[in-house]
Short mmCIF file of C-alpha atoms in Angstrom, two decimals:
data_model
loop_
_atom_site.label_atom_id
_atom_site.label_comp_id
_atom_site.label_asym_id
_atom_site.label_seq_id
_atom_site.Cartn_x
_atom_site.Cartn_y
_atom_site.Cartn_z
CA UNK A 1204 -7.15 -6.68 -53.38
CA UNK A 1205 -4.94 -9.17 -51.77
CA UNK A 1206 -3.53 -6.64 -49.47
CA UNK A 1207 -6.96 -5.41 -48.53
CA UNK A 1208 -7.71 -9.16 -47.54
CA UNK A 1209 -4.64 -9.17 -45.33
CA UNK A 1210 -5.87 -5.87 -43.70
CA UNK A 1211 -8.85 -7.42 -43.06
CA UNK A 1212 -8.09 -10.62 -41.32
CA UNK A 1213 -5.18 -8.57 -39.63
CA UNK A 1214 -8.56 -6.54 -37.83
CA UNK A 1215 -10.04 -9.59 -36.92
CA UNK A 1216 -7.59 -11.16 -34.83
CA UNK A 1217 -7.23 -7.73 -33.35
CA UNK A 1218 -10.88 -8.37 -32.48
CA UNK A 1219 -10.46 -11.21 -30.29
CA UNK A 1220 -6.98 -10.88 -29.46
CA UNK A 1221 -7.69 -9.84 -25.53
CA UNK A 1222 -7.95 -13.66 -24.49
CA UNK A 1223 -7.23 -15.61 -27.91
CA UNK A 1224 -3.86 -14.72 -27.97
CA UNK A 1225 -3.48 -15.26 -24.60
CA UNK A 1226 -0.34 -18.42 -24.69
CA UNK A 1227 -0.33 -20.41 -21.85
CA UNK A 1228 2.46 -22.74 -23.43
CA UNK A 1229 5.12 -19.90 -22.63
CA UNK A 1230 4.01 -19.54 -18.93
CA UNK A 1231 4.73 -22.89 -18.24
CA UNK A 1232 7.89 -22.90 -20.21
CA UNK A 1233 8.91 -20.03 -17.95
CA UNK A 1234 7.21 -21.33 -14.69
CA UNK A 1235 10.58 -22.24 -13.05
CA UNK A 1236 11.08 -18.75 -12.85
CA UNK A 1237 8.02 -17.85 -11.46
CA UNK A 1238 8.28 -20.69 -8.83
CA UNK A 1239 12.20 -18.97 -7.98
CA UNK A 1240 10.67 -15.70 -7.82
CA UNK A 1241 7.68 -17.29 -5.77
CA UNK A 1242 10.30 -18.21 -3.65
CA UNK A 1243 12.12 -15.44 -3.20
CA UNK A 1244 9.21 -13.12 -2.35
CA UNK A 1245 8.22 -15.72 0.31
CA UNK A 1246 11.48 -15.98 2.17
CA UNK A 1247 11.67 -12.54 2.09
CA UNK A 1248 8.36 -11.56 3.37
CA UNK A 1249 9.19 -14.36 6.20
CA UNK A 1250 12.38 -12.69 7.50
CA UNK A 1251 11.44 -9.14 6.86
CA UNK A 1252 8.37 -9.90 9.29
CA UNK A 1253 10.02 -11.75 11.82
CA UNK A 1254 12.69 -9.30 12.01
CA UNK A 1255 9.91 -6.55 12.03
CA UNK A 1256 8.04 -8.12 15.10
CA UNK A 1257 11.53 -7.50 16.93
CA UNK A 1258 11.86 -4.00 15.79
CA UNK A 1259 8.26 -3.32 16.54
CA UNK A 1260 8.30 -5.00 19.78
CA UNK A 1261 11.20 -3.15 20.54
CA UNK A 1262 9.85 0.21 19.12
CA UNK A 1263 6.61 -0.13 21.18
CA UNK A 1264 8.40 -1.58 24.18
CA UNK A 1265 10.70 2.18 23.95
CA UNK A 1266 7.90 4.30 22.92
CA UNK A 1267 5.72 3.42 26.40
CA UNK A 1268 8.26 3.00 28.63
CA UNK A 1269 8.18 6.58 29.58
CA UNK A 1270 12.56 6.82 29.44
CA UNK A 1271 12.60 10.35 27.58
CA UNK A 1272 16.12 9.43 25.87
CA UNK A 1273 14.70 6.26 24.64
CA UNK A 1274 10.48 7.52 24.02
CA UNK A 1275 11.42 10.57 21.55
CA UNK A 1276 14.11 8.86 19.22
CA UNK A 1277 11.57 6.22 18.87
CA UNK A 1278 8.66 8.36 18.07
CA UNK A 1279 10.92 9.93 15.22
CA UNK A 1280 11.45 7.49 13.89
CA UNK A 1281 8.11 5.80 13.52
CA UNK A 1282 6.69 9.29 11.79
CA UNK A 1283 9.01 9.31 9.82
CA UNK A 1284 8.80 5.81 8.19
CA UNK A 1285 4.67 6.52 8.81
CA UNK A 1286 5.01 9.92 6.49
CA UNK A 1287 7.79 8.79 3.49
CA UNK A 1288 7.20 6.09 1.16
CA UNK A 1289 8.75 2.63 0.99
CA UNK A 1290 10.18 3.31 -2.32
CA UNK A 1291 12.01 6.37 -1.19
CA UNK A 1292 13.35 4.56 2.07
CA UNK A 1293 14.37 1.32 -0.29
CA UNK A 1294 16.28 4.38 -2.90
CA UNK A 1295 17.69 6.26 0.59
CA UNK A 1296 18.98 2.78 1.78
CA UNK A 1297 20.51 1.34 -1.73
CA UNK A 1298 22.01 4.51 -2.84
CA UNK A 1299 23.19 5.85 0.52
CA UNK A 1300 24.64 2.41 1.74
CA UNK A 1301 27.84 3.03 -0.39
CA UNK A 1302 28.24 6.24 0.03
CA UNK A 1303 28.47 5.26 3.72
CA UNK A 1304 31.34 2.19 2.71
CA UNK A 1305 28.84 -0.12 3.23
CA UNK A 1306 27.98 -3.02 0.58
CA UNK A 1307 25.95 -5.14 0.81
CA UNK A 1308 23.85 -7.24 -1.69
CA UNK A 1309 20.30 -5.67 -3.07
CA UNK A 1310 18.53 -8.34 -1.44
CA UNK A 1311 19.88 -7.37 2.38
CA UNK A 1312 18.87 -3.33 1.80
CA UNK A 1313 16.01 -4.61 0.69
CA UNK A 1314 15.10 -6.83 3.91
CA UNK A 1315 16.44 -4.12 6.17
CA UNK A 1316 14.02 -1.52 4.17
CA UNK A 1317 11.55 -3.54 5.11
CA UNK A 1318 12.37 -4.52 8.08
CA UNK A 1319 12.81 -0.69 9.11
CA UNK A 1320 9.65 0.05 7.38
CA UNK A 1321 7.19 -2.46 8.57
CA UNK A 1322 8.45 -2.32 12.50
CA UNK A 1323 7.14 0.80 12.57
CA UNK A 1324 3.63 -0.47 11.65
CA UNK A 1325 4.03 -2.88 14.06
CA UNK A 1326 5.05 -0.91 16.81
CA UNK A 1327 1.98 1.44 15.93
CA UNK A 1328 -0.26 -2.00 16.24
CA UNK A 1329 1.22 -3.06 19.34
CA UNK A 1330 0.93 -0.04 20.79
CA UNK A 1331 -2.78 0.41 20.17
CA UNK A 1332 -3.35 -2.99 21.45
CA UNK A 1333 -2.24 -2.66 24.82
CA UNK A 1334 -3.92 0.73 24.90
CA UNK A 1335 -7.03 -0.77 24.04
CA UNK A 1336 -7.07 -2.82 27.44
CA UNK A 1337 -9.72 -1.15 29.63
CA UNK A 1338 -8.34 1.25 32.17
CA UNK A 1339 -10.08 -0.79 35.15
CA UNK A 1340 -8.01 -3.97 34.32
CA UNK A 1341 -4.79 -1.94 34.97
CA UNK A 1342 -6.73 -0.54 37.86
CA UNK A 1343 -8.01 -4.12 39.26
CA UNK A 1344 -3.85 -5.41 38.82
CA UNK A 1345 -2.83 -2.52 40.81
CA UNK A 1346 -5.17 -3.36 43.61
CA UNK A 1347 -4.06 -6.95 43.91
CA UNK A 1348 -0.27 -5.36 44.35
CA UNK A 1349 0.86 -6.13 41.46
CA UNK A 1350 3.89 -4.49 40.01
CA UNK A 1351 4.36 -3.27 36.25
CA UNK A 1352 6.14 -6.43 35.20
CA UNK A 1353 3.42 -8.47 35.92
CA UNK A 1354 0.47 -6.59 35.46
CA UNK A 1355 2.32 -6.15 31.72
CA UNK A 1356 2.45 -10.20 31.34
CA UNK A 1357 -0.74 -11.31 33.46
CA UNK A 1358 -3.20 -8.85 32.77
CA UNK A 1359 -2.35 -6.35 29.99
CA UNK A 1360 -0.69 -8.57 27.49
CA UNK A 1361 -3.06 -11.72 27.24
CA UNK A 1362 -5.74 -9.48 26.51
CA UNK A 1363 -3.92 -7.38 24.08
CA UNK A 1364 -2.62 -9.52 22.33
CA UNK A 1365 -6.37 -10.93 20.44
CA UNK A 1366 -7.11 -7.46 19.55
CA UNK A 1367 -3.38 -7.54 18.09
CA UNK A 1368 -3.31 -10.66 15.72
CA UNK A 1369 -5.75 -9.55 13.14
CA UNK A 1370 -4.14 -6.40 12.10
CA UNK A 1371 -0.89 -7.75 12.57
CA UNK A 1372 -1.96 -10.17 10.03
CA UNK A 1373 -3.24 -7.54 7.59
CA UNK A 1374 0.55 -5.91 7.82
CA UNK A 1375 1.82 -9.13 6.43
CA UNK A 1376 -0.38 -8.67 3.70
CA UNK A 1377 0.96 -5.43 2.94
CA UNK A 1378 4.24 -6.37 3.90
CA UNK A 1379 4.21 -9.29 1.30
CA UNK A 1380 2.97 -6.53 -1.41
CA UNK A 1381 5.90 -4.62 -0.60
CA UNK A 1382 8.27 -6.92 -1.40
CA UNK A 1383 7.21 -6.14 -4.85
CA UNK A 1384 8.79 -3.30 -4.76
CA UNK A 1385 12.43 -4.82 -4.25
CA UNK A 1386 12.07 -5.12 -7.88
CA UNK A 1387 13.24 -2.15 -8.91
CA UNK A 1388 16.34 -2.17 -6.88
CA UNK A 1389 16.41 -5.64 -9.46
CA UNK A 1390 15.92 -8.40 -6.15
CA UNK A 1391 14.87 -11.29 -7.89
CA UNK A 1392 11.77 -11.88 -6.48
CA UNK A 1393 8.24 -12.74 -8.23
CA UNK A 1394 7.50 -9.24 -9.86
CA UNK A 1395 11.22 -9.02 -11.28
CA UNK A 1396 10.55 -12.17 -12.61
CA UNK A 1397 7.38 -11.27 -14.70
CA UNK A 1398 10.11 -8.61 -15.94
CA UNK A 1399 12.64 -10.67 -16.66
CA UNK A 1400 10.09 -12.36 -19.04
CA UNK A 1401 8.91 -9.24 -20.54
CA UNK A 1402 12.39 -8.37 -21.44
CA UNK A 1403 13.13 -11.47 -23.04
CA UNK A 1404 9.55 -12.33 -24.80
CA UNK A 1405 7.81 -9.33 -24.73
CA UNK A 1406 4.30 -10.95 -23.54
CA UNK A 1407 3.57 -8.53 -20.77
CA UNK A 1408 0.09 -10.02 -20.47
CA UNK A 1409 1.06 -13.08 -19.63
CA UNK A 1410 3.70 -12.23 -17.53
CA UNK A 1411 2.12 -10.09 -15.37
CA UNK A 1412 -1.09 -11.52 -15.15
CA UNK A 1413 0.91 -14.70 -13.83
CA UNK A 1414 2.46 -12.51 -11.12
CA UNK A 1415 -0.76 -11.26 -10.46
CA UNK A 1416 -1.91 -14.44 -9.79
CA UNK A 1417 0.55 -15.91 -7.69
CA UNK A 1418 0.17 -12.51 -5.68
CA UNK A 1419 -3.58 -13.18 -5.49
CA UNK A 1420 -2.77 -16.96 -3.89
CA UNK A 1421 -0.64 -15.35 -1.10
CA UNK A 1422 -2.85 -12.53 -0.46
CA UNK A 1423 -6.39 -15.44 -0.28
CA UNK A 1424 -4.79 -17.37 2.43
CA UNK A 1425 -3.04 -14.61 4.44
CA UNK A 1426 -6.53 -12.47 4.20
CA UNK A 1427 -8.55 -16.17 5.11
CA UNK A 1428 -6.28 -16.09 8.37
CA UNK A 1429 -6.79 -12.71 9.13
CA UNK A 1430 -10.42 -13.35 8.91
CA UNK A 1431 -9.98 -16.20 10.99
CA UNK A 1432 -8.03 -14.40 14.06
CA UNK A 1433 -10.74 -11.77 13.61
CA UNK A 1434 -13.58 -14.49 14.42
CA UNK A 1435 -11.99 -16.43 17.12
CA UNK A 1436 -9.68 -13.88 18.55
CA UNK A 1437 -11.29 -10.65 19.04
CA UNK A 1438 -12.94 -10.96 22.36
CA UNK A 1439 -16.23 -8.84 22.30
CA UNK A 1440 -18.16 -7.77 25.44
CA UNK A 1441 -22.21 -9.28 24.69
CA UNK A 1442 -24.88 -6.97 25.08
CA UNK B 800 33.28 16.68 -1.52
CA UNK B 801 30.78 16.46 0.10
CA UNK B 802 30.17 20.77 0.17
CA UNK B 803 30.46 20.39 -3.63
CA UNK B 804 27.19 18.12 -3.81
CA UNK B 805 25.63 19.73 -1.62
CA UNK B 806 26.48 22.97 -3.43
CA UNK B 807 25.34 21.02 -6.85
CA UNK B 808 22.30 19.91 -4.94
CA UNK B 809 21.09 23.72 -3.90
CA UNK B 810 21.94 24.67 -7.23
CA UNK B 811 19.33 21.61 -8.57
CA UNK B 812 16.60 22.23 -5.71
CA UNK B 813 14.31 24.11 -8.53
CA UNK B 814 13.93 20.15 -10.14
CA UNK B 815 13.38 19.03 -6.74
CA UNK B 816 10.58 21.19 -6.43
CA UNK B 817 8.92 20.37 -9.88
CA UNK B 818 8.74 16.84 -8.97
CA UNK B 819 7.14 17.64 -5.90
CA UNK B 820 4.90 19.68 -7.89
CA UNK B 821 4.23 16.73 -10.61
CA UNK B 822 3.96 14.33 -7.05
CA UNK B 823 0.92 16.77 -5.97
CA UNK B 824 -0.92 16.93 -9.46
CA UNK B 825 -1.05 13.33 -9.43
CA UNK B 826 -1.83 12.84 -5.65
CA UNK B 827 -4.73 15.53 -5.98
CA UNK B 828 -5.82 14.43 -9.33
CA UNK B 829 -6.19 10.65 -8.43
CA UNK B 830 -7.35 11.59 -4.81
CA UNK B 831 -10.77 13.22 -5.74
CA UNK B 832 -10.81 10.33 -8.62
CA UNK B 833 -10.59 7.42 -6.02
CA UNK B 834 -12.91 9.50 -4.00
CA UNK B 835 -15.78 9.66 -6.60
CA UNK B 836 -15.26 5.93 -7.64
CA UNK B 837 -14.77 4.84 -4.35
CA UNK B 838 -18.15 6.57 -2.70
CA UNK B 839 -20.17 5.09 -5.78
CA UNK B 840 -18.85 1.66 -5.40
CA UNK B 841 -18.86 1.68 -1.63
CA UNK B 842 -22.41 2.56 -1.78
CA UNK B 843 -23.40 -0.12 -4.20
CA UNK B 844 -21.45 -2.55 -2.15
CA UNK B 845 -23.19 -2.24 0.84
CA UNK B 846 -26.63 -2.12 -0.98
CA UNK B 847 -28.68 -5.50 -1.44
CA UNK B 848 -28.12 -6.17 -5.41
CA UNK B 849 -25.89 -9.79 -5.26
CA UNK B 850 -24.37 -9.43 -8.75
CA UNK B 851 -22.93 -6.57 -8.03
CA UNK B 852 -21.18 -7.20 -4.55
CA UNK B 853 -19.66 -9.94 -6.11
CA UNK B 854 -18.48 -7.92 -9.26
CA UNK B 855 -17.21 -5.35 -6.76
CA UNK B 856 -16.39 -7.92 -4.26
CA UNK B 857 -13.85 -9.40 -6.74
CA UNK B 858 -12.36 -6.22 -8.55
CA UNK B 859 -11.75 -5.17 -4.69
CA UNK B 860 -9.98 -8.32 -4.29
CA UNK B 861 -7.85 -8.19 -7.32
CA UNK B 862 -7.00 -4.23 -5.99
CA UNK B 863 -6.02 -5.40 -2.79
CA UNK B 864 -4.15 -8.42 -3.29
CA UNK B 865 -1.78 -7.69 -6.12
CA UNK B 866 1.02 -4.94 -5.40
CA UNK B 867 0.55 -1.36 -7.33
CA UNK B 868 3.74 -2.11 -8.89
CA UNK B 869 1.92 -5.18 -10.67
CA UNK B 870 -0.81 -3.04 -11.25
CA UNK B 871 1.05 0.03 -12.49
CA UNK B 872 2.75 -2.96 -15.36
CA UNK B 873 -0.62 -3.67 -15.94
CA UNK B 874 -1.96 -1.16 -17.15
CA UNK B 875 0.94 0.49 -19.05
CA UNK B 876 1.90 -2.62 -20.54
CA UNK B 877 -0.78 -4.61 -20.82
CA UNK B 878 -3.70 -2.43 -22.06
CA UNK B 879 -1.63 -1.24 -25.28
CA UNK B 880 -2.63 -4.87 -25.91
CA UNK B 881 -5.93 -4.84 -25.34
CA UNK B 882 -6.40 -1.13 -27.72
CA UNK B 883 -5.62 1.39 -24.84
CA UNK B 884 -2.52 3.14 -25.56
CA UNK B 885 -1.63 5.55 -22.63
CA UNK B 886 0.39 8.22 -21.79
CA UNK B 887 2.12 8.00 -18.50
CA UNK B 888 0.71 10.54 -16.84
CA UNK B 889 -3.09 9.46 -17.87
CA UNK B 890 -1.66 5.81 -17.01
CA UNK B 891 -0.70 6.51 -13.60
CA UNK B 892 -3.70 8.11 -12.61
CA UNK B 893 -5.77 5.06 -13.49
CA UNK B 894 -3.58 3.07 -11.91
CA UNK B 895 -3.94 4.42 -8.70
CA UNK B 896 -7.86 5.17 -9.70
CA UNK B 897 -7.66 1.50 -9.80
CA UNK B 898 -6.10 0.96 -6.61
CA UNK B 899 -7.32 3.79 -4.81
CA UNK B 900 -11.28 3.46 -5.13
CA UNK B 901 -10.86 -0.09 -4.13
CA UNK B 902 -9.70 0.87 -0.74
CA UNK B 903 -12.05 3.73 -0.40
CA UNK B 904 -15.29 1.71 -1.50
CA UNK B 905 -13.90 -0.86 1.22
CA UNK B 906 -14.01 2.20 3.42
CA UNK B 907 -17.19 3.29 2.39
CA UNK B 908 -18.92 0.14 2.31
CA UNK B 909 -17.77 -0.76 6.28
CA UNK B 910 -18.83 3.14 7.47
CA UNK B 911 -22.33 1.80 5.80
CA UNK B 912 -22.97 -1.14 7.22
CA UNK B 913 -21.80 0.39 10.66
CA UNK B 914 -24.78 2.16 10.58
CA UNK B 915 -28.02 0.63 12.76
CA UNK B 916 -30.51 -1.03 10.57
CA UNK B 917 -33.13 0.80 12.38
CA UNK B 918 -32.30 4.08 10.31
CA UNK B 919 -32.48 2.60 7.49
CA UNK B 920 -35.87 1.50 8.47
CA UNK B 921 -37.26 5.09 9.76
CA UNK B 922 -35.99 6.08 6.63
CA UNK B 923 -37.89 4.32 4.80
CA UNK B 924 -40.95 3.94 6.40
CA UNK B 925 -40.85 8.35 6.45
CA UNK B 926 -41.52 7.84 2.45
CA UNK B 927 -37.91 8.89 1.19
CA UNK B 928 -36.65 7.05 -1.97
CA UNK B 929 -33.62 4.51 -1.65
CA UNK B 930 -31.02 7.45 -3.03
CA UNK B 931 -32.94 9.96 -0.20
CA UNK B 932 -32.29 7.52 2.19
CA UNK B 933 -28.70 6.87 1.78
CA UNK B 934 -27.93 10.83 1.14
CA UNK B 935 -30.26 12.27 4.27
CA UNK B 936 -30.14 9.49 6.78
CA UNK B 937 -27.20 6.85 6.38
CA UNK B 938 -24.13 8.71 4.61
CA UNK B 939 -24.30 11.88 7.45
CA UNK B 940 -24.25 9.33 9.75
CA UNK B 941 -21.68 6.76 8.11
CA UNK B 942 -19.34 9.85 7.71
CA UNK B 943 -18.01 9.84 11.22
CA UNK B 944 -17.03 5.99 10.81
CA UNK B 945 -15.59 7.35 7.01
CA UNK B 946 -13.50 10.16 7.34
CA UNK B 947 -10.96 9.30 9.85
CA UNK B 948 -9.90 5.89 7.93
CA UNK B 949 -10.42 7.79 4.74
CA UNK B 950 -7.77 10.62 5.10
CA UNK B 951 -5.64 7.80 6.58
CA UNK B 952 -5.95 6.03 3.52
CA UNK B 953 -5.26 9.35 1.60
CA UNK B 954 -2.09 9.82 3.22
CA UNK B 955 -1.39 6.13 1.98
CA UNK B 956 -2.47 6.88 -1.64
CA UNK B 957 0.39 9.60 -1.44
CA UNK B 958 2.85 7.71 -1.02
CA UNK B 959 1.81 5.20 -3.49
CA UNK B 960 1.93 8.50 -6.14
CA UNK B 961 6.09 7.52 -5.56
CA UNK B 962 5.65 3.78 -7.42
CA UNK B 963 4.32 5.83 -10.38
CA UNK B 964 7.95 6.74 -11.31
CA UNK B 965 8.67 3.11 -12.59
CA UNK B 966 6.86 4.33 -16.12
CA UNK B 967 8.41 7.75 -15.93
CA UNK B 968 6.49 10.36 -14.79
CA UNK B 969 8.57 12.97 -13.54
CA UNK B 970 7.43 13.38 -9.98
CA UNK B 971 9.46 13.58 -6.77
CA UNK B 972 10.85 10.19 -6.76
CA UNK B 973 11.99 10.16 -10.17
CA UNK B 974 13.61 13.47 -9.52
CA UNK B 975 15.30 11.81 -6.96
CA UNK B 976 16.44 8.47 -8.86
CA UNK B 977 17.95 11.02 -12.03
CA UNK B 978 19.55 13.05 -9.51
CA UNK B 979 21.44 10.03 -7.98
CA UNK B 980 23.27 9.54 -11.25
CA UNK B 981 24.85 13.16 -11.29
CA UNK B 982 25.49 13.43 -7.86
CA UNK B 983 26.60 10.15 -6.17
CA UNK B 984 25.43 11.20 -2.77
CA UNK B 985 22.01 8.63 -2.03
CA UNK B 986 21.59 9.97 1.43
CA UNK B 987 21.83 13.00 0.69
CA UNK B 988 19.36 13.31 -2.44
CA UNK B 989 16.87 10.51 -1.02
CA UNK B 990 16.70 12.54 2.18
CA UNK B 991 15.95 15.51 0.87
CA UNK B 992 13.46 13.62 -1.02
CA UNK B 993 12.16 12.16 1.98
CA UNK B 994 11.77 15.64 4.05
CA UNK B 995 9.76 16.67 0.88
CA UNK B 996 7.30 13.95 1.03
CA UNK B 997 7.17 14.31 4.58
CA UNK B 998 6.12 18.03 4.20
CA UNK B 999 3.02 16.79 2.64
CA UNK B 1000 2.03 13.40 4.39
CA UNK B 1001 3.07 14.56 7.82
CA UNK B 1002 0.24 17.52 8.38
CA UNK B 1003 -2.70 14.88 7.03
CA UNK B 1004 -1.08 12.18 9.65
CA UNK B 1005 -2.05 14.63 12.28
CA UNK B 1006 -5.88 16.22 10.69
CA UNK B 1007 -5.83 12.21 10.25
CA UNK B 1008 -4.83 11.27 14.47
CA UNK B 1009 -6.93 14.82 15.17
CA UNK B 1010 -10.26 13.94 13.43
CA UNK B 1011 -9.77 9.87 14.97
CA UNK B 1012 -10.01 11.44 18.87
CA UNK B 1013 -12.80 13.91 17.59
CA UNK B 1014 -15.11 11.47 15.80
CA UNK B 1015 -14.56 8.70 18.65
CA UNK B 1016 -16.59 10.87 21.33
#
């Protein structure tokens, strides 16, 4: 009889375990690590995308400069990174490093992964930016003498740059996402730390959905930006 | 040394090739998946009903702003909890039927709405029922906004199919990440890898660049 009783009120907190259960006391006895990890994934995301603007500047800058020795290279390498996936480039990187006689620590493979990974986005961004400046502007420089430098900074460039900002802003979303994946090569950053507490507690809801959280908070006021650029940057022709 | 891996590594390639097999039943599997989901939910996004573009509005949020990795935890940890116990292979494919028809129904839903109001209109006022309307009139014409994002996004999806080897489904990357134990040679075994992957994702990148210059006339 007894047992039956247990058996029974065993089923009903089963029944309402999907939020009941749900402790909130052990995510803020663990939010130190979160904030680390929250850290971590930020200063990351910040260096791998300023050193990705250089390497897609450069990229870009290479792929149209019409140099063959410098245009092909370039163009390999951007479909390659466009047709393998991060993971596999982050694996290639932190297993082939050493092989190489290189060491370095997880979290530098990890930024130059990135790095490597998201330039070639960005070059791809660039690049469609400054093709999407009407043919007549180029042709409307060239008729007031102006030579490629210039018609690059005064005419091509200002303009380019609006239709640039938006989706160069919705890379750093997926660039901060990424970084998630530096987990597994254990970087510890704000997924690894929703691990770490699984490992030690195992509450994988609440770790998690924490992470998930603090991933939601980044991604609101990047994608807020983005929307922003999009409304005050993109210049549209009326009609 | 370095002919003896390699050696090792010819003698492996069969594995190699299973995981790229396992890598293409999931990408397939949770393409057509994210597909279906996606053109339903894109469809009822762009419609008029409030509840449920915020309902979708949110879930497509939640899709889009966490990373897969989270997600994949999610639902192979998390849903055991909540009384859904999951294989991996079952598990991945929501996962990325989670991810994936968010992307798509934001797809969808844009290729929609790009579509002049004055069709919808004609439609209308010709007699044909909401569901006539959207399958005669506005999807034919919202397909040549769709498809060249869409396989775009497919190629995308493919690569996500390598994340999926964090809960152990035997597909290419995980292939790759066993490997690396026996036969200490990363650049060797990820790039092999690597041309792999790129033997699928590399022909849709050009359909994908081919069908954006054909659509855009």
């Amino acid at each position: 009889m007894s047992a039956e009783l247990i058996f029974h009120t065993h089923l009903v907190d089963m029944d309402d375990s999907m939020l009941a259960n749900f402790n909130f006391r052990i995510i803020f006895e663990y939010m130190p690590l979160f904030l680390d990890g929250l850290k971590f994934t930020f200063l990351i995301s910040l260096v791998a995308l300023v050193l990705a603007l250089i390497t897609g500047i450069v990229a870009c800058a290479c792929r149209i400069s019409g140099i063959k020795i410098l245009k092909y290279p370039i163009i390999a390498y951007i479909e390659v990174i466009r047709s393998t996936p991060l993971l596999v480039q982050i694996y290639f990187l932190y297993f082939g490093l050493p092989t190489l006689g290189i060491r370095v620590p997880e979290i530098q493979t990890g930024i130059i992964a990135l790095m490597l990974n998201s330039g070639a986005y960005i070059a791809e961004i660039i690049r469609a930016g400054i093709n999407s400046v009407d043919q007549g502007q180029i042709e409307a420089g060239l008729s007031s003498g102006l030579n490629y430098v210039q018609r690059m900074r005064f005419i091509i460039l200002p303009q380019a740059l609006g239709v640039t900002v938006p989706p160069l802003l919705g890379q750093a979303i997926v660039l901060v996402k990424d970084t998630a994946l530096l987990s597994l090569i254990s970087v510890m950053e704000l997924t690894r730390s929703g691990q770490t507490m699984t490992s030690e507690r195992f509450m994988p809801a609440e770790a998690f959905l924490t992470v998930a959280f603090f991933y939601m908070c980044i991604y609101f006021c990047l994608k807020a930006l983005a929307d922003w650029s999009q409304r005050k940057l993109i210049f549209r022709e009326a009609y | 040394m370095m002919a003896f891996y390699f050696s090792r590594l010819v003698e492996i390639f069969p594995f190699f090739l299973r995981g790229l097999w396992m890598t293409t039943k999931v990408a397939f599997c949770s393409l057509i998946i994210c597909t279906l989901i996606g053109f339903i939910l894109g469809m009822l996004r762009s419609s008029n009903i409030v509840f449920l573009k915020r309902l979708i509005g949110t879930y497509v949020a939640f899709a889009r702003g966490t990373p897969f990795v989270v997600q994949i935890f999610i639902v192979f940890f998390i849903f055991p909890e909540w009384g859904l116990q999951l294989e991996a292979f079952p598990a991945a494919l929501l996962a990325m039927a989670i991810m994936g028809s968010a992307f798509i129904c934001e797809i969808v839903a844009g290729g929609i709405n790009a579509v002049h109001n004055g069709q919808w209109e004609a439609a209308s006022s010709s007699g044909l029922t909401k569901l006539q309307q959207l399958r005669l009139v506005i999807i034919p014409q919202a397909m040549k906004v769709i498809v060249p994002p869409l396989v775009g996004q497919y190629v995308l999806l493919i690569k996500d199919t390598s994340v999926v080897s964090v809960i152990g489904v035997m597909e290419l990357t995980r292939v790759g990440w066993v490997t690396v134990v026996r036969i200490p040679e990363g650049l060797m075994v990820f790039a092999l890898v690597g041309i792999l992957y790129f033997s699928i994702s590399y022909p849709l990148i050009l359909l994908s660049n081919y069908l954006e210059r054909r659509m855009a006339i």
